[in-house]
């Protein structure tokens, strides 16, 4: 039986590659018939499984139904994995309800010029990239507390970008 991963068709549970010298041929596990899945010399990535499906459907209907069930189970598993990945990614996406650091630091009457603002932003981004920190670091309560105290001393009107800036 073939290994089960997202890139292997469920039809491979009913076939094996004929031999290493002829990877374009597959052998049916039920009737030992050799099925061509591409031209000799074709790159393995260009081989097709359509002929394998056709053989199962016409010669082994019960195995064909079983292969369809495997394919459906793989599809469901891929869909679930994709949904979980999308959910995981959404945790890191900008949420309109997130407070911006500029809002946390608001209220001071000390002003900072745009050149110094840009320089401080570059320094922050360099530090985060160099330390391989997630962009959400600027929204962490402890980070904000630290910056609030230090920036009031440096220039409290410094306007920090939020996660959405990136």
PDB file of C-alpha atoms in Angstrom:
ATOM      1  CA  UNK A   1       0.000   0.000   0.000  1.00  0.00           C
ATOM      2  CA  UNK A   2       1.138   3.535  -0.746  1.00  0.00           C
ATOM      3  CA  UNK A   3       2.051   6.014   1.931  1.00  0.00           C
ATOM      4  CA  UNK A   4      -0.806   8.301   2.849  1.00  0.00           C
ATOM      5  CA  UNK A   5      -0.081  11.983   2.592  1.00  0.00           C
ATOM      6  CA  UNK A   6      -1.795  14.907   0.969  1.00  0.00           C
ATOM      7  CA  UNK A   7       0.067  14.469  -2.327  1.00  0.00           C
ATOM      8  CA  UNK A   8      -0.534  10.752  -2.886  1.00  0.00           C
ATOM      9  CA  UNK A   9      -3.735   9.720  -4.617  1.00  0.00           C
ATOM     10  CA  UNK A  10      -5.857   7.148  -2.795  1.00  0.00           C
ATOM     11  CA  UNK A  11      -5.754   5.038  -5.961  1.00  0.00           C
ATOM     12  CA  UNK A  12      -2.195   4.017  -5.048  1.00  0.00           C
ATOM     13  CA  UNK A  13      -3.620   1.705  -2.389  1.00  0.00           C
ATOM     14  CA  UNK A  14      -4.464  -0.603  -5.317  1.00  0.00           C
ATOM     15  CA  UNK A  15      -1.307  -0.268  -7.414  1.00  0.00           C
ATOM     16  CA  UNK A  16       2.448  -0.342  -7.172  1.00  0.00           C
ATOM     17  CA  UNK A  17       5.093   1.025  -9.532  1.00  0.00           C
ATOM     18  CA  UNK A  18       5.946  -1.822 -11.920  1.00  0.00           C
ATOM     19  CA  UNK A  19       9.709  -1.477 -11.461  1.00  0.00           C
ATOM     20  CA  UNK A  20      12.395   1.154 -11.037  1.00  0.00           C
ATOM     21  CA  UNK A  21      13.469   0.956 -14.686  1.00  0.00           C
ATOM     22  CA  UNK A  22       9.895   1.698 -15.834  1.00  0.00           C
ATOM     23  CA  UNK A  23       8.440   4.198 -13.366  1.00  0.00           C
ATOM     24  CA  UNK A  24       5.846   5.208 -15.967  1.00  0.00           C
ATOM     25  CA  UNK A  25       4.133   1.824 -15.463  1.00  0.00           C
ATOM     26  CA  UNK A  26       1.966   0.760 -12.532  1.00  0.00           C
ATOM     27  CA  UNK A  27       0.859  -2.757 -11.688  1.00  0.00           C
ATOM     28  CA  UNK A  28      -2.639  -3.467 -10.404  1.00  0.00           C
ATOM     29  CA  UNK A  29      -2.604  -5.315  -7.069  1.00  0.00           C
ATOM     30  CA  UNK A  30      -5.865  -7.099  -7.987  1.00  0.00           C
ATOM     31  CA  UNK A  31      -5.156  -8.519 -11.434  1.00  0.00           C
ATOM     32  CA  UNK A  32      -1.428  -7.748 -11.947  1.00  0.00           C
ATOM     33  CA  UNK A  33      -2.188  -5.875 -15.162  1.00  0.00           C
ATOM     34  CA  UNK A  34       0.394  -3.226 -16.085  1.00  0.00           C
ATOM     35  CA  UNK A  35      -1.122   0.217 -16.624  1.00  0.00           C
ATOM     36  CA  UNK A  36       0.728   3.055 -18.318  1.00  0.00           C
ATOM     37  CA  UNK A  37       0.606   6.380 -16.483  1.00  0.00           C
ATOM     38  CA  UNK A  38       2.899   8.345 -18.747  1.00  0.00           C
ATOM     39  CA  UNK A  39       5.341   8.058 -21.614  1.00  0.00           C
ATOM     40  CA  UNK A  40       8.755   6.471 -21.057  1.00  0.00           C
ATOM     41  CA  UNK A  41      11.280   9.165 -20.195  1.00  0.00           C
ATOM     42  CA  UNK A  42       8.628  11.550 -18.853  1.00  0.00           C
ATOM     43  CA  UNK A  43       9.475  13.267 -15.577  1.00  0.00           C
ATOM     44  CA  UNK A  44       7.785  11.569 -12.624  1.00  0.00           C
ATOM     45  CA  UNK A  45       6.043  14.833 -11.679  1.00  0.00           C
ATOM     46  CA  UNK A  46       4.192  14.682 -15.008  1.00  0.00           C
ATOM     47  CA  UNK A  47       2.784  11.165 -14.553  1.00  0.00           C
ATOM     48  CA  UNK A  48      -1.005  10.897 -14.322  1.00  0.00           C
ATOM     49  CA  UNK A  49      -3.302   8.588 -12.341  1.00  0.00           C
ATOM     50  CA  UNK A  50      -6.322   8.915 -14.654  1.00  0.00           C
ATOM     51  CA  UNK A  51      -5.594   5.586 -16.337  1.00  0.00           C
ATOM     52  CA  UNK A  52      -5.304   3.933 -12.917  1.00  0.00           C
ATOM     53  CA  UNK A  53      -8.724   5.282 -11.937  1.00  0.00           C
ATOM     54  CA  UNK A  54     -10.188   4.171 -15.275  1.00  0.00           C
ATOM     55  CA  UNK A  55      -8.841   0.634 -14.821  1.00  0.00           C
ATOM     56  CA  UNK A  56     -10.283   0.352 -11.315  1.00  0.00           C
ATOM     57  CA  UNK A  57     -13.663   1.696 -12.428  1.00  0.00           C
ATOM     58  CA  UNK A  58     -13.985  -0.691 -15.371  1.00  0.00           C
ATOM     59  CA  UNK A  59     -12.318  -3.863 -14.014  1.00  0.00           C
ATOM     60  CA  UNK A  60     -12.707  -3.676 -10.222  1.00  0.00           C
ATOM     61  CA  UNK A  61     -15.861  -1.666  -9.345  1.00  0.00           C
ATOM     62  CA  UNK A  62     -15.758  -2.547  -5.626  1.00  0.00           C
ATOM     63  CA  UNK A  63     -12.133  -1.421  -5.347  1.00  0.00           C
ATOM     64  CA  UNK A  64     -13.044   1.701  -7.315  1.00  0.00           C
ATOM     65  CA  UNK A  65     -15.696   2.565  -4.696  1.00  0.00           C
ATOM     66  CA  UNK A  66     -13.143   1.940  -1.965  1.00  0.00           C
ATOM     67  CA  UNK A  67     -10.641   4.237  -3.740  1.00  0.00           C
ATOM     68  CA  UNK A  68     -13.315   6.931  -4.004  1.00  0.00           C
ATOM     69  CA  UNK A  69     -13.914   6.643  -0.257  1.00  0.00           C
ATOM     70  CA  UNK A  70     -10.198   7.058   0.400  1.00  0.00           C
ATOM     71  CA  UNK A  71     -10.066  10.085  -1.906  1.00  0.00           C
ATOM     72  CA  UNK A  72     -13.024  11.665  -0.115  1.00  0.00           C
ATOM     73  CA  UNK A  73     -11.430  11.037   3.290  1.00  0.00           C
ATOM     74  CA  UNK A  74      -8.240  12.690   2.040  1.00  0.00           C
ATOM     75  CA  UNK A  75     -10.233  15.653   0.724  1.00  0.00           C
ATOM     76  CA  UNK A  76     -12.001  16.078   4.071  1.00  0.00           C
ATOM     77  CA  UNK A  77      -8.691  15.835   5.927  1.00  0.00           C
ATOM     78  CA  UNK A  78      -7.101  18.453   3.612  1.00  0.00           C
ATOM     79  CA  UNK A  79     -10.087  20.739   4.063  1.00  0.00           C
ATOM     80  CA  UNK A  80      -9.891  20.426   7.842  1.00  0.00           C
ATOM     81  CA  UNK A  81      -6.141  21.087   7.770  1.00  0.00           C
ATOM     82  CA  UNK A  82      -6.675  24.134   5.548  1.00  0.00           C
ATOM     83  CA  UNK A  83      -9.383  25.458   7.870  1.00  0.00           C
ATOM     84  CA  UNK A  84      -7.134  24.963  10.912  1.00  0.00           C
ATOM     85  CA  UNK A  85      -4.294  26.746   9.119  1.00  0.00           C
ATOM     86  CA  UNK A  86      -6.595  29.630   8.162  1.00  0.00           C
ATOM     87  CA  UNK A  87      -7.765  29.868  11.766  1.00  0.00           C
ATOM     88  CA  UNK A  88      -4.178  29.877  13.014  1.00  0.00           C
ATOM     89  CA  UNK A  89      -3.260  32.616  10.536  1.00  0.00           C
ATOM     90  CA  UNK A  90      -6.259  34.713  11.510  1.00  0.00           C
ATOM     91  CA  UNK A  91      -4.914  34.903  15.064  1.00  0.00           C
ATOM     92  CA  UNK A  92      -2.014  36.932  13.698  1.00  0.00           C
ATOM     93  CA  UNK A  93      -3.999  39.163  11.395  1.00  0.00           C
ATOM     94  CA  UNK A  94      -5.013  42.660  12.264  1.00  0.00           C
ATOM     95  CA  UNK A  95      -8.118  42.862  14.370  1.00  0.00           C
ATOM     96  CA  UNK A  96      -9.886  46.206  14.212  1.00  0.00           C
ATOM     97  CA  UNK A  97     -10.469  45.985  17.971  1.00  0.00           C
ATOM     98  CA  UNK A  98      -6.752  45.842  18.821  1.00  0.00           C
ATOM     99  CA  UNK A  99      -5.489  48.899  20.631  1.00  0.00           C
ATOM    100  CA  UNK A 100      -2.639  50.700  18.901  1.00  0.00           C
ATOM    101  CA  UNK A 101       0.429  51.612  20.862  1.00  0.00           C
ATOM    102  CA  UNK A 102      -0.032  55.210  19.801  1.00  0.00           C
ATOM    103  CA  UNK A 103      -3.368  55.164  21.673  1.00  0.00           C
ATOM    104  CA  UNK A 104      -1.667  53.770  24.768  1.00  0.00           C
ATOM    105  CA  UNK A 105       0.982  56.453  24.621  1.00  0.00           C
ATOM    106  CA  UNK A 106      -1.460  59.259  23.828  1.00  0.00           C
ATOM    107  CA  UNK A 107      -1.959  62.064  26.253  1.00  0.00           C
ATOM    108  CA  UNK A 108       1.529  63.511  26.390  1.00  0.00           C
ATOM    109  CA  UNK A 109       2.157  67.007  25.118  1.00  0.00           C
ATOM    110  CA  UNK A 110       5.815  66.407  24.139  1.00  0.00           C
ATOM    111  CA  UNK A 111       6.141  66.415  20.344  1.00  0.00           C
ATOM    112  CA  UNK A 112       8.534  64.427  18.150  1.00  0.00           C
ATOM    113  CA  UNK A 113       9.417  65.308  14.569  1.00  0.00           C
ATOM    114  CA  UNK A 114       8.692  62.944  11.681  1.00  0.00           C
ATOM    115  CA  UNK A 115      12.386  62.245  10.983  1.00  0.00           C
ATOM    116  CA  UNK A 116      12.961  61.066  14.561  1.00  0.00           C
ATOM    117  CA  UNK A 117       9.679  59.092  14.359  1.00  0.00           C
ATOM    118  CA  UNK A 118      10.907  57.292  11.209  1.00  0.00           C
ATOM    119  CA  UNK A 119      14.314  56.623  12.791  1.00  0.00           C
ATOM    120  CA  UNK A 120      12.750  55.101  15.903  1.00  0.00           C
ATOM    121  CA  UNK A 121      10.421  52.948  13.757  1.00  0.00           C
ATOM    122  CA  UNK A 122      13.400  51.651  11.738  1.00  0.00           C
ATOM    123  CA  UNK A 123      15.274  50.890  14.952  1.00  0.00           C
ATOM    124  CA  UNK A 124      12.277  49.009  16.348  1.00  0.00           C
ATOM    125  CA  UNK A 125      11.806  46.993  13.139  1.00  0.00           C
ATOM    126  CA  UNK A 126      15.530  46.170  12.990  1.00  0.00           C
ATOM    127  CA  UNK A 127      15.463  45.009  16.613  1.00  0.00           C
ATOM    128  CA  UNK A 128      12.354  42.848  16.047  1.00  0.00           C
ATOM    129  CA  UNK A 129      13.747  41.272  12.872  1.00  0.00           C
ATOM    130  CA  UNK A 130      17.197  40.749  14.377  1.00  0.00           C
ATOM    131  CA  UNK A 131      15.673  39.065  17.433  1.00  0.00           C
ATOM    132  CA  UNK A 132      13.137  37.177  15.249  1.00  0.00           C
ATOM    133  CA  UNK A 133      10.234  38.526  17.288  1.00  0.00           C
ATOM    134  CA  UNK A 134       6.646  38.405  16.044  1.00  0.00           C
ATOM    135  CA  UNK A 135       5.145  41.708  14.971  1.00  0.00           C
ATOM    136  CA  UNK A 136       2.561  41.345  17.713  1.00  0.00           C
ATOM    137  CA  UNK A 137       5.351  42.152  20.212  1.00  0.00           C
ATOM    138  CA  UNK A 138       4.423  45.847  20.024  1.00  0.00           C
ATOM    139  CA  UNK A 139       0.941  44.996  21.303  1.00  0.00           C
ATOM    140  CA  UNK A 140       2.140  43.034  24.340  1.00  0.00           C
ATOM    141  CA  UNK A 141       1.132  44.709  27.619  1.00  0.00           C
ATOM    142  CA  UNK A 142       4.614  44.414  29.150  1.00  0.00           C
ATOM    143  CA  UNK A 143       6.256  45.845  26.026  1.00  0.00           C
ATOM    144  CA  UNK A 144       3.797  48.738  25.992  1.00  0.00           C
ATOM    145  CA  UNK A 145       4.421  49.389  29.682  1.00  0.00           C
ATOM    146  CA  UNK A 146       8.184  49.419  29.109  1.00  0.00           C
ATOM    147  CA  UNK A 147       7.922  51.677  26.063  1.00  0.00           C
ATOM    148  CA  UNK A 148       5.464  53.960  27.821  1.00  0.00           C
ATOM    149  CA  UNK A 149       7.929  54.588  30.632  1.00  0.00           C
ATOM    150  CA  UNK A 150      10.986  54.949  28.365  1.00  0.00           C
ATOM    151  CA  UNK A 151       9.337  56.998  25.646  1.00  0.00           C
ATOM    152  CA  UNK A 152       7.902  59.479  28.106  1.00  0.00           C
ATOM    153  CA  UNK A 153      11.485  60.145  29.010  1.00  0.00           C
ATOM    154  CA  UNK A 154      12.735  60.217  25.370  1.00  0.00           C
ATOM    155  CA  UNK A 155       9.795  61.765  23.563  1.00  0.00           C
ATOM    156  CA  UNK A 156       6.376  60.715  24.652  1.00  0.00           C
ATOM    157  CA  UNK A 157       4.609  61.817  21.489  1.00  0.00           C
ATOM    158  CA  UNK A 158       6.389  59.112  19.503  1.00  0.00           C
ATOM    159  CA  UNK A 159       3.702  57.340  17.512  1.00  0.00           C
ATOM    160  CA  UNK A 160       4.360  53.591  17.361  1.00  0.00           C
ATOM    161  CA  UNK A 161       3.064  51.559  14.467  1.00  0.00           C
ATOM    162  CA  UNK A 162       0.666  48.778  15.354  1.00  0.00           C
ATOM    163  CA  UNK A 163       0.646  45.182  14.107  1.00  0.00           C
ATOM    164  CA  UNK A 164      -1.373  46.462  11.160  1.00  0.00           C
ATOM    165  CA  UNK A 165       1.572  48.656  10.095  1.00  0.00           C
ATOM    166  CA  UNK A 166       3.415  45.535   8.940  1.00  0.00           C
TER     167      UNK A 166
END
